[in-house]
Amino acid sequence: MEKRCVITGLGLICAAGNDVDTCWQNICAGKTGIDEVKSVSTEGCVSHVGAEVHCEDLPAPEYDRSVRLCLHAAHEAVRDGRLTDSAVREAGVILGSCVGGAASIDHYYTGLLQGRTEEQDVLKMSASAIAANTAFALGANGETANIVNACAAGTMSVSYACDLIRLGRGEIFLAGGTDAFSSLAYAGFNALHALSAGPCSPLNHSNGISLGEGAGVLVVEEYEHAVRRGAKIYCEVAGWGVSSDAFHITAPQPQGEGQMAALHRAMVNAGTEAGDIGYINAHGTGTAKNDAAEFLSLHTLFEGAAPSVSSTKSMTGHCLGAAGAIEAVLSVKALTENTVLPTTGYAPEDLAPLAEKAGNLDCVVNVARERELENVMSNSFAFGGTNASIIFSKKPHPAEQTGKRRICVTGIGELLSEADGTASVQRELTPEDFGARDVKLGFYRKLDRFSQMQVLSGVDALRDAGFTIDADNASRVGSTIGTADGPMAEITSFQKTVCEKGPAAGSAFSFPHTVYNAAGGYLSIFTGLKGFCATIANGTQAGLQSVICACDELRSGAVDAVLAAGTDENSENITEVYSHLPLPGHVVGEGCVTMLLEDAAAAQARGARIYAEILGYAGTHQAARYGSEPAQEQVDRTLAGALQDAGLTAVDRLFTAQEMKARTGDARAASAALALAEACRAVSSGECRMAAALATGWTGSISCVIVGRKEA
């Protein structure tokens, strides 16, 4: 059965305007939204400019600003897509973010300094809350996730929604990204000396970024579903690609190898050649290293072609996790309006150097112009070495619905705290832990605790599987990491310093570790994996949702093996934050459980020991405010869905994340992943033939995975 993914609605808010039409008009005219920063202190910083949203009627003041921006864009997308209430109830919500609830974290720690505890901020801090609260406000009940791969997150969210449609896991999604202006991000990029003193000048002077904020939301829909309801169809989503650099936590690979891999995968997925792409919305941040690597990538891939190229960040600023979604909206508009958008800010004396850098590329300067377009590309690159590319097209791009590729678990690695009767427990990490895994002192000292646990657990999973990543298979090995709270210890520590000492006191060493996908980036760097990568923040159950995402990518054929993990850490700050929640007897724990998932035929061919085969899985969502416990009906429905996917009516044993927490403390996503690891061991040992792992969360989402051994 063919599955086509189309765009049927658009919503946008950023410094260039508070709706799609206003943004479009201003960007076509080369009008920048970058101005003096008003919302956070820039005292002592190299820059005092940014691209802030000015909107007096953002909805839902009870939520973090990131959710409010997202809801503003989502409401516009719903209106533009002419979605009925029933269509919205059916929709899933897939959103990207980089800094999560950073505005609420700032507010919380500012309050502590002033002698008050803003307990209402606690449930707004995590990126896990964004999609949950957005879906709750909209009443959306389809599958939900937060993709938190930093500045590639918005692009990846749209592409993952398409994956789910092609896999038959949903027919309509609200997909995009959102991030709010924050002192955390401003202080962090200032510490890295990455801010431009004036408005940024991407693909031109390349002397730094200008931070922005905003949200972009697209209605992504299965073609036949859109036709049945008489939807207006803007275009098709033809192809997408994601890769890992395995190079550096903040800098791009200088030759652009990872970038080119993502762009190439998008074109192969779309069935397009370089000459078919008429316009490229470049990542174009405005830093020297990023712009140089991107120019090299484009010159290499598009040699002999002449696509128009621009960076709209020159007007919107760099909106981090929202950037790819905002640029996706603008790319769809460019395609449908046959208009190539400009990079603004060029002076006459800049044109000769530009011509030398551009070569055959048609770099659009200062104002938009007309060009007949059939296909456009939008690119996003991120901290952690994540690269993402997506192609929109006027032409039909059907894809065969992927069959059920057999997937098995061949390796397990785990580091977990042990409940000891106290309210907070940790897993001690020693130099011997790192030495035993050949992790050199110079490397592990670079890592935050969240990343340390992920690297150690990942190495253990590979060793347990007897699997070696090398030059031949690296691009076909991926990673998916699920987390409830991400690197919250590093985030809160960084934010406390900024609140106490001002934005100029931000640490250049610490800031890169505040992005949720830093752990995945370090895992890639240490192991050398270069395939698909995703970090998902979605409460406790994210530890199983990461496994489901890994299975989705394996089924789609994007990879042949995936390290899938559930990871959450504990610290003094995290324990303090959780102490304000109504959780009697709660024990905060931590840990990381990583499993190697492989194509079963490949695993058998290399003689791997197989713990169990993944027979089926399901994820459900019921619109609920973040912090709510699910109803038993949803739990039963999720288990029933997984059984149906596996072709079973029952399993021998059910393992739950809640059961694991009694052993580990609340290790959140790690507890969820541990439930599956224990299910695999039970099958492997012969204790049972079929087992299920199930995890709930505070996000309205539940995941269930069934493993077993099929009869010969």
XYZ file of C-alpha atoms in Angstrom:
712
model
C 0.000 0.000 0.000
C 1.383 3.400 -0.982
C 1.652 6.114 1.643
C 2.103 9.725 0.593
C 2.810 12.495 3.091
C 1.442 15.955 2.352
C 1.346 19.354 4.037
C -2.157 20.711 4.565
C -1.723 23.504 7.105
C 0.874 26.040 8.249
C 1.379 28.070 11.410
C 4.226 30.397 12.304
C 5.358 32.943 14.863
C 8.832 34.485 15.099
C 10.504 37.888 15.186
C 9.582 38.421 11.530
C 5.863 38.298 12.339
C 3.126 36.689 14.383
C 1.553 34.687 11.539
C 2.516 33.054 8.273
C 1.437 35.880 5.968
C 3.202 38.632 7.930
C 6.404 36.587 8.200
C 6.272 35.788 4.496
C 5.861 39.411 3.445
C 8.641 40.655 5.729
C 11.100 37.935 4.751
C 10.435 38.386 1.041
C 11.245 42.080 1.555
C 14.444 41.246 3.451
C 13.148 42.864 6.634
C 14.944 41.570 9.709
C 13.382 40.961 13.107
C 16.711 41.247 14.896
C 16.800 44.150 17.365
C 17.954 45.078 20.851
C 17.127 42.352 23.375
C 14.500 43.292 25.958
C 13.416 40.027 27.622
C 16.692 38.940 29.274
C 19.758 40.705 30.602
C 22.714 40.922 28.212
C 24.973 42.728 30.669
C 28.619 41.929 30.018
C 27.858 39.992 26.837
C 29.531 40.583 23.486
C 26.117 41.110 21.888
C 22.944 42.875 22.922
C 20.761 41.972 19.967
C 18.423 39.089 19.203
C 15.221 38.182 17.409
C 12.407 38.305 19.970
C 8.702 37.766 19.401
C 6.453 40.692 20.209
C 2.942 39.355 20.694
C 0.519 40.565 23.336
C -2.004 37.756 22.979
C -0.059 34.512 23.338
C -2.467 31.860 24.637
C -2.357 29.796 27.846
C -0.374 31.890 30.363
C -0.295 28.895 32.727
C 2.319 27.203 30.514
C 5.993 27.827 29.765
C 6.595 30.362 27.010
C 7.762 27.598 24.651
C 4.308 25.986 24.867
C 2.552 29.334 24.457
C 4.503 30.104 21.271
C 3.766 26.620 19.983
C 0.050 26.886 20.686
C -0.080 30.206 18.837
C 1.437 28.581 15.739
C -0.598 25.381 16.164
C -3.899 27.267 16.295
C -2.984 28.988 13.031
C -2.031 25.650 11.438
C -5.340 24.116 12.562
C -7.264 27.044 11.089
C -5.241 27.025 7.883
C -5.706 23.276 7.534
C -9.443 23.633 8.204
C -9.234 20.818 10.737
C -12.469 19.868 12.433
C -12.572 19.092 16.136
C -12.623 15.387 15.311
C -9.563 15.745 13.056
C -7.674 17.511 15.859
C -8.663 14.786 18.330
C -7.214 12.223 15.920
C -3.959 14.125 15.393
C -0.601 13.272 16.887
C 1.765 15.987 18.103
C 5.500 15.722 17.304
C 7.503 18.749 18.413
C 11.149 19.734 18.475
C 12.902 21.786 21.140
C 16.447 22.603 22.177
C 16.197 24.319 25.571
C 12.802 23.024 26.738
C 11.287 24.986 29.596
C 14.299 27.270 30.013
C 12.178 30.345 30.752
C 10.518 28.513 33.647
C 13.876 27.252 34.945
C 15.140 30.852 34.942
C 12.001 31.991 36.774
C 12.359 29.205 39.360
C 15.978 29.939 40.254
C 15.474 33.689 40.175
C 12.684 33.102 42.707
C 14.957 31.040 44.970
C 17.512 33.850 44.974
C 14.766 36.230 46.070
C 13.622 33.904 48.843
C 10.557 32.325 47.245
C 9.865 28.902 45.782
C 7.921 28.966 42.529
C 6.570 25.413 42.768
C 4.348 25.923 39.723
C 7.527 26.110 37.602
C 8.641 22.575 38.461
C 6.324 20.838 35.985
C 7.223 23.342 33.241
C 10.985 22.754 33.262
C 11.409 19.591 31.239
C 11.119 19.448 27.467
C 8.858 16.439 28.132
C 6.096 18.889 29.058
C 5.983 20.687 25.702
C 4.192 18.206 23.441
C 2.086 16.911 26.331
C 0.746 20.342 27.243
C 0.334 21.352 23.594
C -1.655 18.184 22.881
C -3.729 18.709 26.036
C -4.591 22.296 25.122
C -5.594 21.192 21.618
C -7.311 17.972 22.669
C -5.064 15.869 20.397
C -4.900 12.139 21.144
C -2.554 10.737 18.489
C 1.012 9.638 19.153
C 3.093 12.346 20.776
C 6.816 12.982 21.177
C 9.349 15.709 21.805
C 12.399 15.403 19.543
C 15.201 17.218 21.371
C 18.151 17.071 18.964
C 19.005 20.721 19.536
C 18.889 22.858 16.371
C 17.912 19.932 14.113
C 14.868 19.089 16.249
C 12.239 21.006 14.253
C 13.217 19.379 10.952
C 13.417 15.951 12.567
C 9.954 16.313 14.078
C 8.391 16.833 10.653
C 10.336 13.905 9.202
C 9.430 11.622 12.110
C 5.752 12.445 11.640
C 6.205 11.320 8.028
C 7.884 8.114 9.202
C 4.879 7.368 11.399
C 2.495 7.976 8.504
C 4.465 5.756 6.137
C 4.565 3.045 8.798
C 0.791 3.233 9.233
C 1.010 4.580 12.801
C -1.142 7.651 12.187
C -2.807 9.676 9.448
C -2.479 13.251 10.658
C 0.087 15.044 12.813
C 0.807 18.543 14.039
C 4.573 18.612 13.691
C 7.152 21.332 14.166
C 9.269 22.993 16.800
C 9.322 25.666 19.456
C 11.834 27.460 21.655
C 11.605 30.604 23.741
C 14.226 33.290 24.258
C 16.147 32.469 27.431
C 19.029 33.652 29.563
C 20.375 30.079 29.441
C 20.830 30.098 25.673
C 22.048 33.698 25.506
C 24.624 33.180 28.246
C 25.690 29.881 26.723
C 26.321 31.113 23.217
C 28.034 34.188 24.675
C 30.369 31.875 26.609
C 31.185 30.029 23.379
C 32.000 33.393 21.697
C 29.400 32.463 19.089
C 27.216 35.591 19.223
C 27.469 38.301 16.600
C 27.811 41.784 18.072
C 25.387 43.095 15.460
C 22.675 41.374 13.453
C 24.020 38.065 12.164
C 25.446 37.836 8.648
C 25.163 34.201 7.509
C 26.812 33.150 4.241
C 28.441 36.570 4.276
C 30.619 37.935 7.112
C 29.881 34.833 9.221
C 30.908 36.473 12.480
C 28.375 34.824 14.800
C 24.733 34.037 15.389
C 21.799 36.149 16.508
C 19.541 34.172 18.826
C 15.826 34.094 18.125
C 12.631 32.512 19.383
C 9.400 31.279 17.885
C 7.469 28.273 16.702
C 6.546 26.652 13.414
C 3.825 24.011 13.103
C 2.823 22.087 9.982
C -0.156 19.805 9.462
C 1.429 16.635 8.071
C -1.150 14.270 6.647
C -1.503 11.027 4.740
C -2.573 11.926 1.210
C -5.753 9.813 1.009
C -6.849 11.078 4.418
C -6.398 14.651 3.201
C -8.341 13.946 0.004
C -11.220 12.339 1.911
C -11.740 15.445 4.009
C -11.288 17.830 1.071
C -8.140 19.426 2.441
C -6.092 22.068 0.677
C -2.768 20.411 -0.152
C 0.290 22.654 -0.263
C 2.823 20.031 -1.334
C 4.265 16.606 -0.680
C 7.006 15.737 1.776
C 9.173 13.832 -0.656
C 12.149 12.726 1.408
C 14.249 13.264 4.499
C 17.547 12.175 5.983
C 19.273 12.239 9.378
C 22.914 11.481 10.190
C 25.518 11.788 12.946
C 28.911 13.437 12.508
C 30.753 11.364 15.167
C 33.187 14.296 15.291
C 32.700 17.052 17.903
C 30.011 18.085 20.383
C 29.642 21.650 19.027
C 31.663 22.006 15.809
C 30.682 20.526 12.440
C 32.917 18.031 10.670
C 35.012 20.458 8.563
C 34.586 18.549 5.293
C 30.828 18.388 5.836
C 30.715 14.594 5.569
C 27.811 14.160 8.004
C 25.908 17.023 6.424
C 26.302 15.528 2.962
C 25.178 12.129 4.254
C 21.895 13.614 5.524
C 21.311 15.588 2.303
C 22.119 12.561 0.167
C 19.728 10.374 2.162
C 16.976 12.938 1.749
C 17.490 13.006 -2.038
C 17.584 9.200 -2.298
C 14.452 8.972 -0.158
C 12.778 11.539 -2.410
C 13.978 10.005 -5.659
C 15.523 13.314 -6.710
C 18.841 14.347 -8.232
C 20.858 17.435 -7.373
C 19.572 19.212 -10.468
C 15.964 18.705 -9.344
C 16.382 20.928 -6.262
C 15.521 24.517 -7.122
C 15.882 26.194 -3.712
C 17.763 25.337 -0.517
C 16.922 26.979 2.787
C 20.375 26.586 4.304
C 21.113 26.045 7.974
C 23.182 29.227 7.651
C 23.787 30.142 11.299
C 26.366 32.825 10.631
C 29.322 31.244 12.421
C 32.520 30.852 10.415
C 32.887 27.076 10.897
C 29.247 26.265 10.199
C 29.002 28.429 7.104
C 32.297 27.122 5.695
C 31.300 23.472 6.201
C 27.882 24.072 4.673
C 29.271 25.861 1.629
C 31.638 22.928 1.087
C 28.777 20.409 1.435
C 26.595 22.259 -1.046
C 29.399 22.753 -3.558
C 30.241 19.060 -3.400
C 26.715 17.677 -3.644
C 25.406 20.231 -6.132
C 28.384 20.406 -8.455
C 27.031 21.126 -11.910
C 23.645 22.236 -10.557
C 22.582 25.774 -9.704
C 20.071 25.799 -6.841
C 19.105 29.078 -5.216
C 20.379 29.251 -1.636
C 19.662 31.511 1.307
C 19.597 31.684 5.094
C 16.399 33.132 6.526
C 18.085 33.189 9.952
C 19.372 36.592 8.842
C 15.811 37.778 9.573
C 14.346 35.297 12.081
C 17.501 34.814 14.116
C 18.544 31.312 15.132
C 15.476 29.900 16.849
C 17.246 26.711 17.973
C 14.797 23.785 18.166
C 12.181 25.851 16.348
C 14.530 26.840 13.514
C 13.967 23.815 11.287
C 10.198 24.026 11.685
C 10.098 27.759 10.947
C 12.277 27.182 7.893
C 10.086 24.249 6.813
C 7.053 26.561 6.798
C 9.003 29.138 4.779
C 10.250 26.443 2.381
C 6.711 25.216 1.741
C 5.630 28.798 1.039
C 8.629 29.304 -1.270
C 7.678 26.188 -3.228
C 4.012 27.055 -3.594
C 4.685 30.715 -4.394
C 7.572 29.980 -6.812
C 9.709 32.399 -4.851
C 13.284 32.047 -3.603
C 13.906 33.813 -0.299
C 16.888 36.045 0.437
C 19.695 36.300 2.909
C 19.515 39.894 4.059
C 22.213 42.311 5.164
C 24.485 42.373 2.107
C 26.206 45.652 1.271
C 27.478 46.357 -2.273
C 31.043 45.568 -1.206
C 29.949 42.107 -0.034
C 28.842 40.941 -3.474
C 32.248 40.225 -5.004
C 33.402 38.014 -2.081
C 30.010 36.297 -2.194
C 30.378 35.475 -5.883
C 33.735 33.871 -5.152
C 32.324 31.758 -2.310
C 29.099 30.895 -4.098
C 30.510 29.524 -7.337
C 27.638 27.827 -9.163
C 25.257 28.332 -6.222
C 22.671 31.061 -6.751
C 22.899 32.909 -3.433
C 19.832 35.148 -3.165
C 20.669 38.606 -1.819
C 18.536 41.011 0.258
C 15.150 40.560 -1.455
C 13.209 37.563 -2.753
C 12.747 36.857 -6.411
C 10.665 34.586 -8.576
C 11.841 31.179 -9.722
C 9.798 28.256 -10.962
C 10.240 25.519 -8.378
C 9.432 21.803 -8.285
C 11.452 20.722 -5.236
C 12.909 22.631 -2.288
C 15.246 21.471 0.466
C 15.594 22.677 4.059
C 18.666 21.765 6.141
C 19.331 21.812 9.876
C 22.543 20.938 11.710
C 22.998 20.768 15.471
C 25.182 20.407 18.529
C 25.944 16.754 19.118
C 26.731 16.355 15.417
C 23.125 15.785 14.306
C 22.342 16.623 10.666
C 18.844 16.682 9.178
C 17.504 17.482 5.721
C 13.985 17.468 4.294
C 12.648 17.912 0.747
C 9.251 19.303 -0.218
C 7.868 18.733 -3.712
C 4.971 19.584 -6.001
C 5.127 16.101 -7.495
C 3.603 12.912 -6.070
C 6.101 10.846 -4.108
C 4.422 7.616 -3.051
C 6.340 5.135 -0.948
C 5.504 1.513 -0.335
C 4.365 0.888 3.227
C 7.279 -0.860 4.863
C 6.799 -4.478 5.861
C 7.614 -5.929 9.270
C 11.361 -6.421 9.198
C 12.373 -8.901 11.892
C 14.218 -7.145 14.721
C 16.042 -8.664 17.669
C 17.890 -7.591 20.823
C 21.492 -8.795 20.864
C 23.153 -6.676 23.550
C 22.258 -5.076 26.879
C 24.261 -2.581 28.925
C 23.062 -1.019 32.141
C 24.201 1.265 34.943
C 21.581 1.758 37.650
C 21.180 3.116 41.137
C 19.865 0.808 43.847
C 17.079 1.806 46.210
C 18.421 1.780 49.771
C 15.624 3.279 51.840
C 16.736 6.900 51.372
C 14.926 9.536 49.314
C 17.694 9.934 46.721
C 20.125 7.399 45.257
C 22.867 7.511 42.642
C 25.001 5.031 40.734
C 28.620 5.732 41.691
C 30.851 6.267 38.658
C 34.559 5.587 39.201
C 37.703 5.910 37.099
C 37.739 2.111 37.041
C 34.327 2.125 35.308
C 35.779 4.140 32.463
C 39.101 2.324 32.314
C 37.374 -1.042 32.054
C 35.615 0.204 28.926
C 38.719 1.818 27.395
C 37.288 5.312 27.874
C 40.350 7.513 28.312
C 40.617 10.043 31.117
C 40.816 12.972 28.700
C 37.542 11.954 27.082
C 35.365 11.131 30.072
C 36.374 14.319 31.871
C 34.748 16.234 29.016
C 31.425 14.545 29.707
C 28.609 15.558 32.019
C 27.104 12.817 34.205
C 24.183 12.157 31.857
C 26.605 11.601 28.966
C 28.985 9.520 31.068
C 26.259 7.024 31.921
C 25.130 6.875 28.296
C 28.608 6.219 26.921
C 29.394 3.516 29.488
C 26.059 1.763 29.003
C 26.329 2.006 25.221
C 29.812 0.474 25.223
C 28.537 -2.351 27.430
C 25.659 -3.055 25.039
C 28.023 -3.244 22.055
C 30.431 -5.524 23.916
C 27.609 -7.724 25.151
C 26.435 -8.081 21.554
C 29.927 -8.696 20.204
C 29.216 -5.923 17.704
C 31.951 -3.738 16.218
C 31.257 -0.408 14.533
C 33.682 0.217 11.687
C 34.041 2.279 8.528
C 31.951 -0.198 6.580
C 28.856 -0.166 8.798
C 29.049 3.141 10.715
C 26.539 4.944 8.502
C 24.039 2.102 9.015
C 24.243 2.153 12.833
C 22.044 4.626 14.698
C 21.060 5.678 18.204
C 17.805 6.561 19.928
C 17.808 7.851 23.487
C 14.702 8.313 25.604
C 14.669 10.556 28.652
C 12.243 12.204 31.032
C 14.415 15.094 32.206
C 17.559 15.031 30.067
C 20.731 16.636 31.428
C 18.748 18.522 34.068
C 21.657 18.527 36.527
C 23.807 20.460 34.043
C 20.889 22.681 32.976
C 19.978 23.709 36.522
C 23.599 24.202 37.569
C 24.274 26.425 34.555
C 21.081 28.398 35.128
C 21.795 28.932 38.836
C 25.175 30.424 37.957
C 23.609 32.764 35.403
C 20.919 33.849 37.876
C 23.465 34.469 40.617
C 26.291 36.077 38.627
C 24.767 37.327 35.382
C 24.836 36.148 31.759
C 28.539 36.837 31.264
C 29.323 34.148 33.872
C 28.045 31.273 31.738
C 30.496 28.399 31.349
C 31.707 27.454 27.853
C 32.547 23.986 29.202
C 29.114 23.409 30.724
C 26.792 24.932 28.129
C 27.129 22.254 25.407
C 26.025 19.694 28.002
C 22.724 21.502 28.578
C 21.342 20.287 25.238
C 19.382 17.071 25.549
C 21.179 15.275 22.730
C 24.700 15.856 24.070
C 24.760 12.289 25.433
C 23.843 10.915 22.024
C 26.526 13.079 20.462
C 29.219 11.770 22.793
C 28.014 8.206 22.231
C 28.406 8.783 18.493
C 31.850 10.353 18.884
C 33.169 7.540 21.084
C 31.687 4.586 19.198
C 31.887 6.058 15.679
C 28.229 5.474 14.763
C 27.092 7.825 11.981
C 23.539 6.777 11.187
C 20.150 8.048 12.286
C 20.115 9.604 15.761
C 17.271 10.895 17.896
C 16.798 11.929 21.504
C 13.197 11.819 22.713
C 11.993 13.562 25.891
C 8.595 12.228 26.880
C 8.477 11.219 30.535
C 9.318 7.834 32.027
C 7.899 5.909 29.083
C 10.476 7.526 26.762
C 12.781 4.650 27.698
C 10.479 2.361 25.714
C 9.479 4.975 23.140
C 13.146 5.165 22.138
C 13.034 1.424 21.411
C 9.876 1.885 19.340
C 11.553 4.734 17.429
C 14.552 2.464 16.806
C 12.242 -0.255 15.491
C 10.530 2.301 13.244
C 13.866 3.291 11.725
C 14.904 -0.336 11.299
C 11.577 -1.132 9.636
C 11.949 1.853 7.320
C 15.336 0.566 6.172
C 17.212 3.688 7.321
C 19.571 1.641 9.517
C 20.578 -1.974 10.188
C 21.380 -1.631 13.895
C 20.441 0.867 16.608
C 21.605 1.514 20.154
C 18.319 2.269 21.953
C 18.471 3.634 25.485
C 16.561 5.032 28.411
C 18.625 7.492 30.434
C 17.970 9.822 33.375
C 20.297 11.209 36.021
C 20.040 12.340 39.626
C 21.721 15.229 41.405
C 21.205 17.489 44.391
C 19.341 19.975 42.162
C 17.090 17.286 40.677
C 16.239 15.857 44.099
C 15.414 19.371 45.328
C 13.116 20.039 42.370
C 11.287 16.710 42.784
C 10.812 17.408 46.501
C 8.205 20.037 45.581
C 5.956 17.493 43.851
C 3.190 15.638 45.728
C 4.929 12.246 45.618
C 4.829 10.590 49.077
C 7.646 8.099 49.554
C 9.235 9.016 46.231
C 12.836 7.889 45.760
C 14.778 9.731 43.048
C 17.129 7.370 41.237
C 19.150 7.350 38.051
C 20.586 5.134 35.414
C 21.015 4.181 31.794
C 19.923 0.988 30.069
C 21.007 0.557 26.443
C 20.054 -2.276 24.103
C 21.454 -3.086 20.691
C 18.656 -3.769 18.223
C 19.584 -5.448 14.955
C 18.063 -6.754 11.801
C 17.439 -10.372 12.800
C 18.805 -11.885 9.601
C 22.026 -9.902 9.917
C 22.396 -10.878 13.574
C 21.926 -14.545 12.742
C 24.375 -14.305 9.859
C 27.132 -13.026 12.147
C 26.347 -15.688 14.755
C 25.123 -13.269 17.394
C 23.582 -14.412 20.655
C 19.955 -13.234 20.474
C 18.166 -12.405 23.722
C 14.752 -12.097 22.109
C 12.959 -10.954 18.996
C 10.800 -7.843 19.094
C 7.420 -9.180 18.024
C 5.263 -6.067 18.273
C 4.832 -2.717 19.919
C 2.390 0.120 20.418
C 2.361 3.672 21.649
C -0.748 5.565 22.672
C -1.533 9.050 23.854
C -4.490 10.507 25.704
C -4.578 14.289 25.958
C -3.604 15.136 29.530
C -1.843 17.968 31.307
C 1.791 17.165 32.034
C 2.042 15.559 35.460
C -1.126 13.460 35.141
C -1.278 9.697 35.648
C -2.980 7.686 32.872
C -6.257 5.829 33.225
C -6.261 2.028 33.351
C -8.318 1.980 30.142
C -5.390 3.530 28.254
C -2.954 1.058 29.788
C -5.154 -1.830 28.667
C -5.566 -0.302 25.212
C -1.801 0.065 24.787
C -1.129 -3.550 25.757
C -3.911 -4.697 23.425
C -2.388 -2.682 20.569
C 1.034 -4.234 21.091
C -0.496 -7.718 21.227
C -2.333 -7.049 17.981
C 0.864 -5.812 16.326
C 2.591 -9.009 17.470
C -0.266 -11.235 16.300
C -0.807 -12.507 19.856
C -3.674 -12.641 22.313
C -1.603 -12.827 25.508
C 1.940 -12.939 26.894
C 3.411 -15.079 29.647
C 4.640 -12.169 31.739
C 4.355 -8.397 31.959
C 7.278 -6.253 33.173
C 6.523 -2.635 34.106
C 8.635 0.431 34.750
C 6.865 0.835 38.081
C 8.062 -2.627 39.118
C 11.646 -1.680 38.204
C 11.498 1.540 40.257
C 11.162 -0.515 43.428
C 14.693 -1.768 42.736
C 16.373 1.330 41.290
C 14.483 4.260 42.696
C 12.709 6.405 40.134
C 15.251 6.196 37.340
C 12.468 7.322 34.990
C 13.354 6.445 31.386
C 16.049 4.040 32.583
C 13.421 2.197 34.651
C 11.284 1.837 31.519
C 14.174 0.492 29.448
C 15.092 -1.871 32.291
C 11.620 -3.402 32.091
C 12.344 -4.404 28.492
C 15.844 -5.635 29.318
C 14.364 -7.883 32.009
C 11.710 -9.128 29.591
C 14.460 -10.027 27.098
C 16.434 -11.873 29.769
C 13.335 -13.800 30.831
C 12.808 -14.950 27.259
C 16.489 -15.754 26.755
C 16.681 -17.832 29.939
C 13.575 -19.814 29.059
C 11.628 -18.414 31.999
C 8.917 -17.464 29.529
C 8.342 -17.591 25.788
C 6.572 -14.237 25.330
C 6.915 -11.156 27.549
C 5.794 -7.550 27.455
C 7.382 -4.387 28.844
C 5.083 -1.441 29.557
C 5.743 2.070 30.820
C 3.555 5.055 31.521
C 4.577 8.631 32.206
C 3.310 12.048 33.168
C 2.882 13.039 29.553
C -0.306 11.216 28.537
C 1.801 8.743 26.542
C 2.235 5.005 27.157
C 4.539 2.573 25.361
C 4.522 -1.209 25.256
C 6.976 -3.592 23.574
C 6.497 -7.359 23.240
C 9.444 -9.738 22.905
C 9.676 -13.469 22.509
C 10.909 -16.379 20.506
C 8.964 -17.401 17.438
C 8.392 -21.064 16.732
C 10.870 -22.463 14.230
